[in-house]
Tab-separated table of C-alpha atoms in Angstrom:
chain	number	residue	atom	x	y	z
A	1	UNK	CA	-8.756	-3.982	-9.741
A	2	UNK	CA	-11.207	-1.416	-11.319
A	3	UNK	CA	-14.038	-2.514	-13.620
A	4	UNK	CA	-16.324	-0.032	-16.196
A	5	UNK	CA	-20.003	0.267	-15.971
A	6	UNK	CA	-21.355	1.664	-18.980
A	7	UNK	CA	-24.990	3.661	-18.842
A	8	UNK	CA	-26.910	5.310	-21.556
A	9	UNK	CA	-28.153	8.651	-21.025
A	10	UNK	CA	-30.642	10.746	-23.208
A	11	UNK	CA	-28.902	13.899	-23.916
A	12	UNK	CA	-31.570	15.988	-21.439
A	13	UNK	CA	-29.946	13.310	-18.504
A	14	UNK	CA	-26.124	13.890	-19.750
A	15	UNK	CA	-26.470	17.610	-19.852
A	16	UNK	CA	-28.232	18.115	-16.129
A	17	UNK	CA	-25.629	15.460	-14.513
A	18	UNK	CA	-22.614	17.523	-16.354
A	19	UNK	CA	-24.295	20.336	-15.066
A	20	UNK	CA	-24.847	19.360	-11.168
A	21	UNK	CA	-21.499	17.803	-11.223
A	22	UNK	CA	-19.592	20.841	-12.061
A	23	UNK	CA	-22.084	22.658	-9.512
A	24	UNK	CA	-21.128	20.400	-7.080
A	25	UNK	CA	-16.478	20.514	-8.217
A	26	UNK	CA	-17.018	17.064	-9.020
A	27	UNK	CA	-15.877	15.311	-12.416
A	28	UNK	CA	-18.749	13.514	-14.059
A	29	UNK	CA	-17.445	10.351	-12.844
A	30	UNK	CA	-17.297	11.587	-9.693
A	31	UNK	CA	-20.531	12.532	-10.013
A	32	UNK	CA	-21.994	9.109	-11.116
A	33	UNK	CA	-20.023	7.447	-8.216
A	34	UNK	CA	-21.394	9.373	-5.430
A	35	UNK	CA	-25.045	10.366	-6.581
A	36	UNK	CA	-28.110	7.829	-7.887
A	37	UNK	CA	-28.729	7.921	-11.318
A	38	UNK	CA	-31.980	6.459	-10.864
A	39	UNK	CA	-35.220	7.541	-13.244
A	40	UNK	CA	-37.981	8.287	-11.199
A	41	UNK	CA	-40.200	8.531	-14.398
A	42	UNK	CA	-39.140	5.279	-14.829
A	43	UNK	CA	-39.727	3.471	-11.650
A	44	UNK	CA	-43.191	5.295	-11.187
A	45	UNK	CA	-44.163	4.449	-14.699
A	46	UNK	CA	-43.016	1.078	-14.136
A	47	UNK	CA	-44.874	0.031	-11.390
A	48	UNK	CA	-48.009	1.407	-13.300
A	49	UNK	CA	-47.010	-1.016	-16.049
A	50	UNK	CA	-46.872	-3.890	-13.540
A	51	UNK	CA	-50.763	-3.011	-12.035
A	52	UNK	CA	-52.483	-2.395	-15.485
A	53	UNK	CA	-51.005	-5.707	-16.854
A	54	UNK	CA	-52.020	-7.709	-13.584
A	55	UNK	CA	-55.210	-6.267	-13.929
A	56	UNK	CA	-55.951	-5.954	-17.641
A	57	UNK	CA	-58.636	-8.340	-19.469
A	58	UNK	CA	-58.461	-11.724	-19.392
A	59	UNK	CA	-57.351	-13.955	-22.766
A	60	UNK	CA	-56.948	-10.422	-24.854
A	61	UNK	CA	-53.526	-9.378	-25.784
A	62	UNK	CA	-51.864	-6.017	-25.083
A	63	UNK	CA	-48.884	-4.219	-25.743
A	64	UNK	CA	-46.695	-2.006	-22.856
A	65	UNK	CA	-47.690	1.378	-25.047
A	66	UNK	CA	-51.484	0.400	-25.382
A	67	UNK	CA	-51.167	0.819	-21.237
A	68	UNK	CA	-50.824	3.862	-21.280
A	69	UNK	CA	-53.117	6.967	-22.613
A	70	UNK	CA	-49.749	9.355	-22.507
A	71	UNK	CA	-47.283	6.843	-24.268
A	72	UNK	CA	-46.794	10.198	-27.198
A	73	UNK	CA	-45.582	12.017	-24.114
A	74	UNK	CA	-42.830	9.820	-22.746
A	75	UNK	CA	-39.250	10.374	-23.415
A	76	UNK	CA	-38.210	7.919	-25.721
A	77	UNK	CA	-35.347	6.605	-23.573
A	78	UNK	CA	-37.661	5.419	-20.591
A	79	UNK	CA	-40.591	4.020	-23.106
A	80	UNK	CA	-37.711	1.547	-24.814
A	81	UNK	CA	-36.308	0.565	-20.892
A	82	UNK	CA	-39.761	0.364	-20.155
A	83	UNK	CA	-40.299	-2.616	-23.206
A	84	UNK	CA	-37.419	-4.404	-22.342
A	85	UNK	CA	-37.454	-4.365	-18.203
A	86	UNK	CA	-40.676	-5.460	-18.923
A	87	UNK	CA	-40.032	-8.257	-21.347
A	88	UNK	CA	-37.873	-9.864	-19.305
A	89	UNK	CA	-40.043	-9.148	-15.930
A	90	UNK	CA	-42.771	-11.458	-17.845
A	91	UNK	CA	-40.362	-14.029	-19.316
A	92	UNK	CA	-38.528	-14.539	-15.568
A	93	UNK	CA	-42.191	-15.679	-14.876
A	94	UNK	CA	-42.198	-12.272	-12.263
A	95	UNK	CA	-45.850	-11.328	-13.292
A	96	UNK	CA	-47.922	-14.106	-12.436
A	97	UNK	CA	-50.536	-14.964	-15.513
A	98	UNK	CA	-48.714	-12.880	-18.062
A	99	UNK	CA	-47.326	-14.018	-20.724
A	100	UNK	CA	-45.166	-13.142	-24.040
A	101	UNK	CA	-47.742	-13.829	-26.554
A	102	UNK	CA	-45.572	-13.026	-30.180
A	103	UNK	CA	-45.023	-10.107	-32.202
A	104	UNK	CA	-47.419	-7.931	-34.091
A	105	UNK	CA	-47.491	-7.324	-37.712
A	106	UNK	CA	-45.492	-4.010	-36.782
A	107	UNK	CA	-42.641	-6.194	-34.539
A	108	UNK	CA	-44.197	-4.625	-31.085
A	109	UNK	CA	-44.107	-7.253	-28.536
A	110	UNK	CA	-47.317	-8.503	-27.647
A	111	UNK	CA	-48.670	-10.125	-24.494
A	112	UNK	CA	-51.110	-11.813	-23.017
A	113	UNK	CA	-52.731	-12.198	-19.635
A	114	UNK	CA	-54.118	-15.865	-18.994
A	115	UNK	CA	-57.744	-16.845	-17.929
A	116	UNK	CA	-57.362	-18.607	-14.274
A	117	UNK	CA	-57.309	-22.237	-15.929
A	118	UNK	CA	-54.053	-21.399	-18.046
């Protein structure tokens, strides 16, 4: 039995894999079976995400791209995996006092980081 992943790649990702797989005499799947495709912009950025919400001001809402003063200087592809890890981080209940808190006027996802009484 053989099953298919499927992963979305920005064009800058697609282009270096094709690129170190055919350095390497390897097919692109290959490639993808043998080597991580893991974002390290990602995971850093990520765990940044997870502090600054943990520590950021009680009872005022924020939004992932008011955490961060670069947001204009992330690749697009890792800011929207960024909103939705995140999302769902908060909604499995993962990040202790944070909360979903609705949309804003421009349908960004706001949250909200409770005061200790709830």
């Amino acid at each position: 039995m053989s099953h298919t992943v499927v992963v979305t790649l920005t064009d800058e990702e697609y282009k270096s894999m094709v690129y170190e797989a055919g350095r390497k005499g390897l097919t692109l799947s290959q490639y993808v079976k043998r080597f991580p495709v893991g974002d390290q912009d990602f995971d850093s950025r990520f765990e940044e995400l997870k502090n600054k919400a943990k520590d950021y001001e009680r009872n005022k809402t924020f939004t992932v791209m008011s955490l961060f003063d670069d947001w204009n200087d992330i690749q697009r592809g890792v800011k929207l995996s960024l909103g939705r890890t995140f999302y769902h981080f908060v909604k499995r209940g993962e990040l202790p006092g944070v909360i979903p808190a609705g949309k804003n006027s421009s349908n960004v996802q706001l949250y909200i980081r409770q005061s200790m009484d709830g």
